[in-house]
Amino acid sequence: MQERFYDRDRYAVSDAIREKHRSTAEDVVSRERYGHLIGGEWVDAVDGEDGPAIDATTGETLATVQIGTVADVDRAVEAAREAFEGSWGQHAPRQRAEKLSEIADRIEARKTEVAKLDSLETGKPNMHALFVDCEVLVEQFRHFAALARTADEGRVVGAGDEKHVYTRREPNGVVGAISAWNFPAMFVAWKLGPALATGNAVVYKPSERAVLSTLEVARICDRVLPPGTVNVVTGTGEEVGEAMTAHGGIDKLSLTGSRAAGVATLENAAETITPVSLELGGKSPNIVFSDADVDRAIEGTLVSIFFNSGQQCTAGARLYLHEDIREEFLERLRERIDELVVGDPLGPTTDVGPMIDHRHERRVREYVEGALEAGATRLTRDGKPNGGDAVGAGSIDDDLAGAPFVAPTVLIDAADDDRIAREEVFGPVLTVFEWSDREEVLARANDTDYGLAAGVWTTDLEAAHEFAADLQAGTVWVNTYNDLLDAAPHGGVKESGMGRELSEEALDDYSQVKSVRVNLGDVPKFG
């Protein structure tokens, strides 16, 4: 399954790295062979096919997983329906809250192992996986455990001597959840938290490129919940994802993925009029004003584009620097980038790990090469275009040669309409632009098909609030970036998607409102 994304003949990882990853995998991978999780049991695919889960750094097989088909999705939907109409559907809000709290406790006890699974399979730096991803994973289950107690509450619309009108909030039923490979463990909580809090049963499909942490978190959930409440079917988007989005037995779809995946989901869901929420791509602007605290803005810029090796939908890939601070900012940014540690994701000081696989590495490099051909230049150590080594170049250890790394890259002199400025690269590639006029930079920032996030750096809070109001983005960070630890709504506008996650607003996406009108008086005569 995953092996199609890797170039096996390119791996030249040292024996020391290989042994370190093997030893870590022995400690945290609980099974040599994983089945689908359906109806509380680990089962093989109907047609018996399976494939490897691969270590992104070494190319070695971590475990064997199932390659699902339509028949497997059918089984999972049936199990979820049975749970929804049976034992799970009988749980009161307080009981659902208690179950979610227990899940959070159990995950917290195992978050070190979960973080290492993501580091092995995706190349994610382990400190980021542990102290960011897994913190959000646990916190989201706790947050929705608290919300579950009142998730069913409606409101009284009108009351009087002759009638009483109120609303009820009810679950959709069976939720089909499809997630991406860049934050596999964290996305489980983003989707299961609100889905379970509102009383739904779930069929979950992780990306075929990152499955292990999802299966382990699902195992924890299954030990707490009635069988069939959470089901996981592994496999390709072309097979399993297609089957889920077109399935007549699924009552709600939630997808995190690419724009293309979002379009396909909407097209399939239209056939069954299934409600859909989407978190898709981004090409987020990060705007630095002349009065900004440069040190803080630089650190925020590093987080915005190099966190998770740039493989993040919210990446601040378009950096707009005011002309008054541009040279100072780039000089200090250059110095900080050269301090970053690009290396083994299991290393305690690693800042940037490898790409998810070789196919994605090639894609990112093609974007950079295309930008250079179109007239952009790399930011170099001596500050002169094409005058020396590129910033970040040469920082990858020889022990890791052949793994799918892309060094942190900064491009200048690109045009606003260049491909590098319009399309989502999904890698550690920052494109820098200069600005002088506020209205102009606002228009340039909004001139994108996407609208997931944006950053503003200024000490003028009045200007910050004005820009936050006018930026076309689902989230605007002011003097910070990628801060998702508070339970504020997260989601996009325009082609970045629809719906909200991480917050109370997510309950609206996983439930439906029923109106009840009770007549207490006489019924008017007809005619």
Short mmCIF file of C-alpha atoms in Angstrom, two decimals:
data_model
loop_
_atom_site.label_atom_id
_atom_site.label_comp_id
_atom_site.label_asym_id
_atom_site.label_seq_id
_atom_site.Cartn_x
_atom_site.Cartn_y
_atom_site.Cartn_z
CA MET A 1 0.00 0.00 0.00
CA GLN A 2 2.49 2.66 1.13
CA GLU A 3 5.44 1.21 -0.73
CA ARG A 4 4.35 2.87 -3.98
CA PHE A 5 5.41 6.24 -2.50
CA TYR A 6 8.99 5.21 -1.69
CA ASP A 7 12.15 4.74 -3.75
CA ARG A 8 13.62 1.65 -2.13
CA ASP A 9 16.92 1.95 -3.96
CA ARG A 10 17.53 5.46 -2.61
CA TYR A 11 17.81 4.60 1.07
CA ALA A 12 21.34 4.89 2.44
CA VAL A 13 20.71 5.31 6.16
CA SER A 14 23.53 4.46 8.53
CA ASP A 15 23.45 1.27 10.59
CA ALA A 16 23.23 3.32 13.77
CA ILE A 17 20.08 5.14 12.61
CA ARG A 18 18.55 1.94 11.34
CA GLU A 19 19.17 0.12 14.63
CA LYS A 20 17.81 3.03 16.66
CA HIS A 21 14.56 2.99 14.69
CA ARG A 22 14.26 -0.80 14.88
CA SER A 23 14.68 -0.70 18.65
CA THR A 24 12.10 2.06 19.03
CA ALA A 25 9.63 0.20 16.82
CA GLU A 26 10.01 -2.94 18.94
CA ASP A 27 8.99 -0.90 21.98
CA VAL A 28 5.93 0.85 20.56
CA VAL A 29 4.49 -1.21 17.68
CA SER A 30 2.22 -3.66 19.48
CA ARG A 31 1.45 -5.98 16.56
CA GLU A 32 3.38 -7.34 13.62
CA ARG A 33 0.11 -7.48 11.71
CA TYR A 34 -2.87 -5.18 12.23
CA GLY A 35 -6.39 -5.93 11.09
CA HIS A 36 -9.28 -3.55 10.53
CA LEU A 37 -11.05 -2.68 13.78
CA ILE A 38 -14.69 -3.57 13.10
CA GLY A 39 -17.36 -4.29 15.69
CA GLY A 40 -14.81 -4.53 18.49
CA GLU A 41 -12.67 -7.13 16.70
CA TRP A 42 -9.47 -7.06 14.66
CA VAL A 43 -10.41 -8.61 11.34
CA ASP A 44 -8.67 -9.22 8.02
CA ALA A 45 -9.75 -7.58 4.82
CA VAL A 46 -12.44 -9.52 3.00
CA ASP A 47 -10.12 -10.24 0.09
CA GLY A 48 -7.15 -10.91 2.38
CA GLU A 49 -4.83 -8.25 0.96
CA ASP A 50 -2.39 -6.41 3.16
CA GLY A 51 0.66 -4.15 2.86
CA PRO A 52 3.42 -2.55 4.93
CA ALA A 53 3.41 0.44 7.23
CA ILE A 54 6.79 2.02 6.50
CA ASP A 55 9.33 3.96 8.55
CA ALA A 56 9.66 7.28 6.71
CA THR A 57 13.33 7.64 7.65
CA THR A 58 14.73 4.17 7.08
CA GLY A 59 12.27 2.63 4.63
CA GLU A 60 11.89 -0.48 6.76
CA THR A 61 8.56 -2.15 7.43
CA LEU A 62 7.13 -1.34 10.86
CA ALA A 63 4.07 -3.61 10.65
CA THR A 64 1.62 -5.09 8.18
CA VAL A 65 -1.81 -3.49 7.76
CA GLN A 66 -4.95 -4.30 5.80
CA ILE A 67 -5.81 -2.93 2.35
CA GLY A 68 -9.54 -2.44 2.62
CA THR A 69 -12.25 -2.66 -0.02
CA VAL A 70 -15.91 -1.75 -0.40
CA ALA A 71 -16.86 -4.96 1.42
CA ASP A 72 -14.83 -3.90 4.46
CA VAL A 73 -16.53 -0.50 4.52
CA ASP A 74 -19.91 -2.23 4.36
CA ARG A 75 -19.00 -4.34 7.39
CA ALA A 76 -17.82 -1.31 9.34
CA VAL A 77 -20.92 0.74 8.55
CA GLU A 78 -23.11 -2.16 9.63
CA ALA A 79 -21.21 -2.47 12.93
CA ALA A 80 -21.43 1.28 13.55
CA ARG A 81 -25.17 1.28 12.83
CA GLU A 82 -25.69 -1.57 15.27
CA ALA A 83 -23.77 0.29 17.98
CA PHE A 84 -25.60 3.54 17.31
CA GLU A 85 -29.02 1.91 17.48
CA GLY A 86 -27.95 -0.33 20.35
CA SER A 87 -25.78 0.09 23.43
CA TRP A 88 -23.93 3.29 22.49
CA GLY A 89 -27.17 4.97 21.48
CA GLN A 90 -28.54 4.34 24.96
CA HIS A 91 -25.77 6.30 26.69
CA ALA A 92 -26.92 9.51 28.32
CA PRO A 93 -24.81 12.68 27.89
CA ARG A 94 -23.24 12.22 31.33
CA GLN A 95 -22.24 8.65 30.46
CA ARG A 96 -20.73 9.75 27.15
CA ALA A 97 -18.75 12.39 29.02
CA GLU A 98 -17.39 9.79 31.43
CA LYS A 99 -16.32 7.53 28.55
CA LEU A 100 -14.50 10.37 26.79
CA SER A 101 -12.73 11.31 30.01
CA GLU A 102 -11.59 7.73 30.48
CA ILE A 103 -10.30 7.65 26.90
CA ALA A 104 -8.32 10.85 27.57
CA ASP A 105 -6.79 9.33 30.71
CA ARG A 106 -5.75 6.17 28.90
CA ILE A 107 -4.26 8.05 25.96
CA GLU A 108 -2.33 10.34 28.30
CA ALA A 109 -0.79 7.28 29.94
CA ARG A 110 0.42 6.09 26.52
CA LYS A 111 1.15 9.35 24.74
CA THR A 112 4.91 8.72 24.68
CA GLU A 113 4.39 5.56 22.62
CA VAL A 114 1.79 7.24 20.39
CA ALA A 115 4.19 10.11 19.66
CA LYS A 116 6.96 7.70 18.71
CA LEU A 117 4.65 5.88 16.32
CA ASP A 118 4.00 9.14 14.47
CA SER A 119 7.70 9.96 14.43
CA LEU A 120 8.54 6.59 12.94
CA GLU A 121 5.82 6.46 10.32
CA THR A 122 5.69 10.13 9.25
CA GLY A 123 9.18 11.46 10.08
CA LYS A 124 7.68 13.96 12.53
CA PRO A 125 10.23 15.27 15.10
CA ASN A 126 9.44 13.40 18.29
CA MET A 127 9.48 16.43 20.58
CA HIS A 128 6.83 18.03 18.38
CA ALA A 129 4.76 14.85 18.28
CA LEU A 130 4.89 14.49 22.07
CA PHE A 131 4.56 18.06 23.30
CA VAL A 132 2.27 19.45 20.59
CA ASP A 133 0.35 16.74 18.75
CA CYS A 134 -0.27 14.46 21.73
CA GLU A 135 -1.05 17.36 24.03
CA VAL A 136 -3.77 18.48 21.62
CA LEU A 137 -4.90 14.84 21.23
CA VAL A 138 -5.51 14.45 24.97
CA GLU A 139 -6.87 17.96 25.47
CA GLN A 140 -9.44 17.55 22.70
CA PHE A 141 -10.88 14.41 24.28
CA ARG A 142 -11.06 16.23 27.63
CA HIS A 143 -12.65 19.27 26.03
CA PHE A 144 -15.38 17.26 24.33
CA ALA A 145 -15.90 15.18 27.46
CA ALA A 146 -16.91 18.41 29.17
CA LEU A 147 -19.11 19.49 26.26
CA ALA A 148 -20.78 16.07 26.06
CA ARG A 149 -22.72 16.73 29.25
CA THR A 150 -24.76 19.42 27.53
CA ALA A 151 -24.36 18.36 23.89
CA ASP A 152 -28.01 17.27 23.65
CA GLU A 153 -29.44 20.45 25.10
CA GLY A 154 -31.80 22.42 22.93
CA ARG A 155 -33.60 25.61 23.79
CA VAL A 156 -37.09 26.81 24.56
CA VAL A 157 -38.33 28.83 21.61
CA GLY A 158 -41.69 29.83 23.04
CA ALA A 159 -43.88 28.97 25.98
CA GLY A 160 -47.36 30.09 26.93
CA ASP A 161 -50.79 28.98 27.99
CA GLU A 162 -51.60 27.41 24.65
CA LYS A 163 -48.32 26.04 23.33
CA HIS A 164 -44.78 25.04 24.22
CA VAL A 165 -42.06 25.04 21.53
CA TYR A 166 -38.56 23.72 22.05
CA THR A 167 -35.63 22.15 20.18
CA ARG A 168 -33.66 18.97 20.62
CA ARG A 169 -30.10 18.36 19.44
CA GLU A 170 -29.67 14.83 18.12
CA PRO A 171 -26.76 12.86 16.61
CA ASN A 172 -26.51 12.33 12.87
CA GLY A 173 -26.08 8.58 13.30
CA VAL A 174 -23.09 6.96 11.59
CA VAL A 175 -20.21 9.34 10.86
CA GLY A 176 -17.64 8.61 8.18
CA ALA A 177 -14.37 10.30 9.12
CA ILE A 178 -11.40 10.49 6.74
CA SER A 179 -8.10 12.00 7.89
CA ALA A 180 -4.74 13.05 6.48
CA TRP A 181 -1.22 11.79 7.12
CA ASN A 182 0.45 14.92 8.52
CA PHE A 183 -1.07 14.82 12.05
CA PRO A 184 -2.48 11.30 12.26
CA ALA A 185 -2.87 10.91 16.03
CA MET A 186 -4.10 14.44 16.61
CA PHE A 187 -6.77 14.20 13.92
CA VAL A 188 -8.35 11.23 15.69
CA ALA A 189 -9.38 13.50 18.55
CA TRP A 190 -10.43 16.31 16.21
CA LYS A 191 -13.02 13.99 14.67
CA LEU A 192 -13.88 11.43 17.35
CA GLY A 193 -14.19 14.04 20.12
CA PRO A 194 -17.23 15.91 18.75
CA ALA A 195 -18.65 12.87 16.95
CA LEU A 196 -18.78 10.80 20.15
CA ALA A 197 -19.78 13.71 22.38
CA THR A 198 -22.94 14.14 20.33
CA GLY A 199 -23.70 10.40 20.38
CA ASN A 200 -22.65 9.23 16.93
CA ALA A 201 -20.92 5.98 16.00
CA VAL A 202 -17.92 6.30 13.68
CA VAL A 203 -16.25 4.61 10.72
CA TYR A 204 -12.74 6.08 10.50
CA LYS A 205 -10.28 5.93 7.63
CA PRO A 206 -6.72 7.10 8.28
CA SER A 207 -4.43 8.00 5.40
CA GLU A 208 -2.76 4.95 3.93
CA ARG A 209 0.56 6.76 4.51
CA ALA A 210 0.15 6.91 8.31
CA VAL A 211 -2.03 4.34 10.07
CA LEU A 212 -0.33 3.01 13.20
CA SER A 213 -1.05 5.75 15.75
CA THR A 214 -4.68 5.83 14.60
CA LEU A 215 -5.01 2.08 15.13
CA GLU A 216 -3.45 2.30 18.59
CA VAL A 217 -5.65 5.22 19.69
CA ALA A 218 -8.67 3.40 18.27
CA ARG A 219 -7.67 0.35 20.30
CA ILE A 220 -7.79 2.50 23.43
CA CYS A 221 -11.20 3.86 22.47
CA ASP A 222 -12.54 0.37 21.76
CA ARG A 223 -11.55 -0.82 25.25
CA VAL A 224 -13.73 1.91 26.74
CA LEU A 225 -16.68 2.10 24.35
CA PRO A 226 -19.29 -0.50 23.31
CA PRO A 227 -18.13 -2.64 20.37
CA GLY A 228 -18.70 -1.00 17.01
CA THR A 229 -18.84 2.56 18.34
CA VAL A 230 -15.47 3.27 16.72
CA ASN A 231 -14.42 1.28 13.66
CA VAL A 232 -11.27 1.73 11.58
CA VAL A 233 -10.86 0.60 7.98
CA THR A 234 -7.39 1.04 6.49
CA GLY A 235 -6.72 1.29 2.78
CA THR A 236 -6.43 3.67 -0.12
CA GLY A 237 -8.45 6.77 -0.80
CA GLU A 238 -9.31 5.43 -4.22
CA GLU A 239 -10.93 2.34 -2.69
CA VAL A 240 -11.90 2.89 0.95
CA GLY A 241 -12.32 6.66 0.80
CA GLU A 242 -14.44 6.41 -2.35
CA ALA A 243 -16.60 3.72 -0.78
CA MET A 244 -17.17 5.76 2.38
CA THR A 245 -18.06 9.04 0.67
CA ALA A 246 -20.56 7.30 -1.60
CA HIS A 247 -22.05 5.02 1.07
CA GLY A 248 -25.79 5.31 1.61
CA GLY A 249 -25.47 4.05 5.19
CA ILE A 250 -23.26 6.94 6.36
CA ASP A 251 -25.19 9.93 7.71
CA LYS A 252 -22.38 12.48 7.98
CA LEU A 253 -18.94 12.85 6.37
CA SER A 254 -15.91 14.67 7.74
CA LEU A 255 -12.70 14.90 5.73
CA THR A 256 -9.30 16.44 6.31
CA GLY A 257 -7.24 16.35 3.14
CA SER A 258 -6.46 17.97 -0.17
CA ARG A 259 -8.71 20.16 -2.28
CA ALA A 260 -9.03 17.31 -4.79
CA ALA A 261 -10.18 14.94 -2.05
CA GLY A 262 -12.67 17.54 -0.88
CA VAL A 263 -14.15 17.94 -4.35
CA ALA A 264 -14.46 14.16 -4.77
CA THR A 265 -16.14 13.88 -1.37
CA LEU A 266 -18.69 16.57 -2.22
CA GLU A 267 -19.47 14.96 -5.57
CA ASN A 268 -20.08 11.56 -4.01
CA ALA A 269 -22.01 12.94 -1.05
CA ALA A 270 -24.31 14.84 -3.39
CA GLU A 271 -25.75 11.53 -4.60
CA THR A 272 -27.03 10.71 -1.10
CA ILE A 273 -27.47 14.31 0.15
CA THR A 274 -25.07 13.54 2.99
CA PRO A 275 -23.87 16.55 5.02
CA VAL A 276 -20.13 17.18 4.73
CA SER A 277 -17.52 19.13 6.67
CA LEU A 278 -14.10 19.69 5.11
CA GLU A 279 -10.70 20.93 6.29
CA LEU A 280 -8.62 21.31 3.15
CA GLY A 281 -5.48 23.08 2.01
CA GLY A 282 -4.11 26.55 2.55
CA LYS A 283 -1.70 29.14 1.24
CA SER A 284 -1.63 31.32 4.30
CA PRO A 285 -0.19 34.85 4.44
CA ASN A 286 2.06 35.88 7.33
CA ILE A 287 2.29 39.69 7.47
CA VAL A 288 5.01 41.51 9.41
CA PHE A 289 4.51 45.23 10.06
CA SER A 290 7.35 47.72 10.43
CA ASP A 291 6.67 48.09 14.17
CA ALA A 292 6.68 44.35 14.88
CA ASP A 293 8.87 42.75 17.52
CA VAL A 294 11.31 41.25 15.03
CA ASP A 295 12.64 38.54 17.34
CA ARG A 296 9.14 37.26 18.09
CA ALA A 297 8.11 37.53 14.45
CA ILE A 298 11.11 35.48 13.35
CA GLU A 299 10.37 32.71 15.83
CA GLY A 300 6.73 32.76 14.73
CA THR A 301 7.79 32.57 11.10
CA LEU A 302 9.94 29.51 11.80
CA VAL A 303 6.97 27.81 13.46
CA SER A 304 4.63 28.88 10.68
CA ILE A 305 6.59 27.20 7.89
CA PHE A 306 9.09 24.70 9.32
CA PHE A 307 6.97 23.05 12.03
CA ASN A 308 6.19 19.49 10.91
CA SER A 309 8.67 20.07 8.07
CA GLY A 310 6.17 22.43 6.45
CA GLN A 311 3.66 19.61 6.01
CA GLN A 312 0.77 21.57 7.51
CA CYS A 313 -2.34 23.07 5.96
CA THR A 314 -1.97 26.25 8.02
CA ALA A 315 1.63 26.89 6.90
CA GLY A 316 2.47 30.58 6.63
CA ALA A 317 4.03 29.96 3.24
CA ARG A 318 3.69 33.57 2.02
CA LEU A 319 5.74 35.93 4.21
CA TYR A 320 5.05 39.63 3.64
CA LEU A 321 7.78 41.86 5.12
CA HIS A 322 7.41 45.62 5.38
CA GLU A 323 10.09 47.37 3.35
CA ASP A 324 11.48 49.17 6.42
CA ILE A 325 12.46 45.93 8.16
CA ARG A 326 12.96 43.55 5.24
CA GLU A 327 16.77 43.47 5.21
CA GLU A 328 17.12 43.23 8.99
CA PHE A 329 14.48 40.53 9.15
CA LEU A 330 16.03 38.41 6.39
CA GLU A 331 19.50 38.68 7.92
CA ARG A 332 18.30 37.47 11.30
CA LEU A 333 16.02 34.86 9.73
CA ARG A 334 19.04 33.55 7.80
CA GLU A 335 20.97 33.11 11.05
CA ARG A 336 18.13 31.32 12.81
CA ILE A 337 17.49 28.91 9.95
CA ASP A 338 21.12 27.84 9.96
CA GLU A 339 20.72 26.98 13.67
CA LEU A 340 17.89 24.55 12.99
CA VAL A 341 18.64 20.86 13.38
CA VAL A 342 17.55 18.87 10.33
CA GLY A 343 17.84 15.21 11.11
CA ASP A 344 16.59 12.01 12.69
CA PRO A 345 13.01 12.54 13.92
CA LEU A 346 13.83 10.47 17.01
CA GLY A 347 16.65 12.84 17.93
CA PRO A 348 15.95 15.00 21.02
CA THR A 349 17.01 18.25 19.33
CA THR A 350 15.62 17.71 15.82
CA ASP A 351 13.60 20.64 14.46
CA VAL A 352 12.94 19.40 10.91
CA GLY A 353 12.51 15.77 9.91
CA PRO A 354 12.08 14.09 6.53
CA MET A 355 9.13 14.39 4.21
CA ILE A 356 6.47 11.72 4.52
CA ASP A 357 7.92 9.80 1.55
CA HIS A 358 9.98 10.12 -1.64
CA ARG A 359 7.06 10.94 -3.89
CA HIS A 360 6.23 13.94 -1.74
CA GLU A 361 9.89 14.93 -1.55
CA ARG A 362 10.01 15.05 -5.35
CA ARG A 363 6.85 17.11 -5.46
CA VAL A 364 8.28 19.72 -3.07
CA ARG A 365 11.59 19.89 -4.96
CA GLU A 366 9.74 20.34 -8.25
CA TYR A 367 7.97 23.39 -6.82
CA VAL A 368 11.31 24.90 -5.78
CA GLU A 369 12.94 24.16 -9.13
CA GLY A 370 9.95 25.61 -10.96
CA ALA A 371 10.11 28.80 -8.88
CA LEU A 372 13.80 29.24 -9.64
CA GLU A 373 13.16 28.76 -13.35
CA ALA A 374 10.41 31.41 -13.14
CA GLY A 375 12.83 33.98 -11.71
CA ALA A 376 12.82 33.47 -7.94
CA THR A 377 16.14 33.15 -6.08
CA ARG A 378 17.17 31.33 -2.94
CA LEU A 379 18.09 33.22 0.21
CA THR A 380 21.81 32.55 0.62
CA ARG A 381 24.19 32.72 3.55
CA ASP A 382 26.07 35.72 2.17
CA GLY A 383 22.85 37.54 1.33
CA LYS A 384 23.57 37.68 -2.39
CA PRO A 385 21.23 35.95 -4.84
CA ASN A 386 23.06 32.91 -6.23
CA GLY A 387 26.18 34.17 -4.44
CA GLY A 388 26.76 31.26 -2.09
CA ASP A 389 25.25 28.31 -0.29
CA ALA A 390 21.49 28.40 0.20
CA VAL A 391 20.26 28.86 3.75
CA GLY A 392 19.69 25.44 5.30
CA ALA A 393 21.71 23.64 2.62
CA GLY A 394 24.17 21.05 3.79
CA SER A 395 22.48 20.70 7.16
CA ILE A 396 21.35 17.09 6.66
CA ASP A 397 23.59 14.54 8.31
CA ASP A 398 25.35 11.99 6.06
CA ASP A 399 23.88 9.25 8.27
CA LEU A 400 20.51 10.07 6.75
CA ALA A 401 21.46 10.30 3.09
CA GLY A 402 18.76 8.81 0.88
CA ALA A 403 15.89 9.48 3.29
CA PRO A 404 13.28 11.88 1.83
CA PHE A 405 14.61 15.15 3.25
CA VAL A 406 14.10 18.67 1.95
CA ALA A 407 16.18 21.31 3.71
CA PRO A 408 14.49 24.52 4.92
CA THR A 409 14.26 26.75 1.85
CA VAL A 410 13.59 30.49 1.54
CA LEU A 411 12.73 31.98 -1.84
CA ILE A 412 12.80 35.68 -2.69
CA ASP A 413 12.04 37.69 -5.84
CA ALA A 414 8.99 35.61 -6.77
CA ALA A 415 5.93 37.30 -8.27
CA ASP A 416 2.48 37.19 -6.69
CA ASP A 417 1.09 35.25 -9.64
CA ASP A 418 3.88 32.65 -9.79
CA ARG A 419 2.88 29.06 -9.14
CA ILE A 420 4.99 29.01 -5.95
CA ALA A 421 2.83 31.86 -4.60
CA ARG A 422 -0.52 30.35 -5.62
CA GLU A 423 -0.37 26.61 -4.92
CA GLU A 424 0.10 24.66 -1.71
CA VAL A 425 3.63 23.22 -1.61
CA PHE A 426 3.22 21.36 1.69
CA GLY A 427 6.91 21.40 2.54
CA PRO A 428 9.56 23.56 4.28
CA VAL A 429 9.51 26.24 1.57
CA LEU A 430 8.96 29.91 2.45
CA THR A 431 8.34 32.56 -0.20
CA VAL A 432 9.11 36.15 0.85
CA PHE A 433 7.44 39.28 -0.51
CA GLU A 434 7.93 42.96 0.27
CA TRP A 435 5.19 45.50 1.01
CA SER A 436 4.76 49.15 1.93
CA ASP A 437 1.05 50.04 1.72
CA ARG A 438 -1.49 48.47 4.09
CA GLU A 439 -4.38 48.29 1.66
CA GLU A 440 -2.11 46.82 -0.97
CA VAL A 441 -0.75 44.05 1.26
CA LEU A 442 -4.26 43.23 2.48
CA ALA A 443 -5.41 42.80 -1.10
CA ARG A 444 -2.38 40.65 -1.92
CA ALA A 445 -2.87 38.51 1.18
CA ASN A 446 -6.51 37.87 0.25
CA ASP A 447 -5.69 37.18 -3.40
CA THR A 448 -5.76 33.41 -3.03
CA ASP A 449 -8.23 30.60 -3.59
CA TYR A 450 -7.60 29.45 -0.02
CA GLY A 451 -8.58 30.88 3.35
CA LEU A 452 -7.52 28.65 6.23
CA ALA A 453 -5.25 30.88 8.33
CA ALA A 454 -3.24 34.07 8.46
CA GLY A 455 -0.67 35.72 10.72
CA VAL A 456 -0.21 39.38 11.70
CA TRP A 457 2.80 40.77 13.54
CA THR A 458 2.51 44.28 14.96
CA THR A 459 2.54 46.18 18.25
CA ASP A 460 -0.35 48.32 16.99
CA LEU A 461 -3.35 46.38 18.28
CA GLU A 462 -5.81 48.65 16.49
CA ALA A 463 -4.16 47.76 13.17
CA ALA A 464 -4.10 44.09 14.20
CA HIS A 465 -7.84 44.05 14.87
CA GLU A 466 -8.54 45.87 11.60
CA PHE A 467 -6.51 43.33 9.64
CA ALA A 468 -8.04 40.40 11.52
CA ALA A 469 -11.48 41.65 10.46
CA ASP A 470 -10.52 42.09 6.81
CA LEU A 471 -8.36 39.00 6.22
CA GLN A 472 -10.27 36.22 4.48
CA ALA A 473 -9.27 33.33 6.73
CA GLY A 474 -10.90 31.02 9.24
CA THR A 475 -8.19 31.76 11.83
CA VAL A 476 -6.06 34.87 12.25
CA TRP A 477 -3.12 34.69 14.65
CA VAL A 478 -1.78 37.99 16.03
CA ASN A 479 1.81 37.94 17.32
CA THR A 480 1.75 34.14 17.38
CA TYR A 481 1.30 31.33 14.88
CA ASN A 482 -0.01 27.75 14.82
CA ASP A 483 -1.41 28.10 18.33
CA LEU A 484 -4.12 25.42 18.50
CA LEU A 485 -4.00 24.62 22.21
CA ASP A 486 -6.99 26.82 23.05
CA ALA A 487 -10.37 25.39 22.14
CA ALA A 488 -11.20 28.05 19.56
CA PRO A 489 -12.94 27.15 16.27
CA HIS A 490 -10.63 25.97 13.50
CA GLY A 491 -11.61 25.72 9.87
CA GLY A 492 -11.42 27.46 6.54
CA VAL A 493 -13.25 29.71 4.12
CA LYS A 494 -13.20 29.68 0.31
CA GLU A 495 -11.44 26.53 -0.98
CA SER A 496 -9.99 25.71 2.43
CA GLY A 497 -13.20 24.00 3.41
CA MET A 498 -16.35 24.28 5.47
CA GLY A 499 -17.28 23.53 9.05
CA ARG A 500 -15.33 24.00 12.28
CA GLU A 501 -13.29 21.72 14.53
CA LEU A 502 -11.56 21.93 17.94
CA SER A 503 -14.39 23.77 19.70
CA GLU A 504 -18.01 23.87 20.78
CA GLU A 505 -18.95 24.96 17.25
CA ALA A 506 -17.91 21.49 16.06
CA LEU A 507 -20.98 20.04 17.79
CA ASP A 508 -23.10 21.74 15.12
CA ASP A 509 -21.32 19.70 12.44
CA TYR A 510 -21.98 16.36 14.17
CA SER A 511 -25.60 16.84 15.17
CA GLN A 512 -28.94 17.99 13.85
CA VAL A 513 -31.64 20.13 15.43
CA LYS A 514 -35.22 18.97 15.78
CA SER A 515 -38.08 21.34 16.60
CA VAL A 516 -40.91 20.12 18.86
CA ARG A 517 -44.14 22.15 18.91
CA VAL A 518 -46.60 21.13 21.62
CA ASN A 519 -50.13 22.50 21.40
CA LEU A 520 -51.72 22.98 24.82
CA GLY A 521 -54.93 24.60 23.63
CA ASP A 522 -57.73 23.97 21.22
CA VAL A 523 -57.08 22.93 17.64
CA PRO A 524 -58.44 25.57 15.24
CA LYS A 525 -61.19 24.32 12.97
CA PHE A 526 -60.21 23.67 9.38
CA GLY A 527 -62.24 25.49 6.75
#
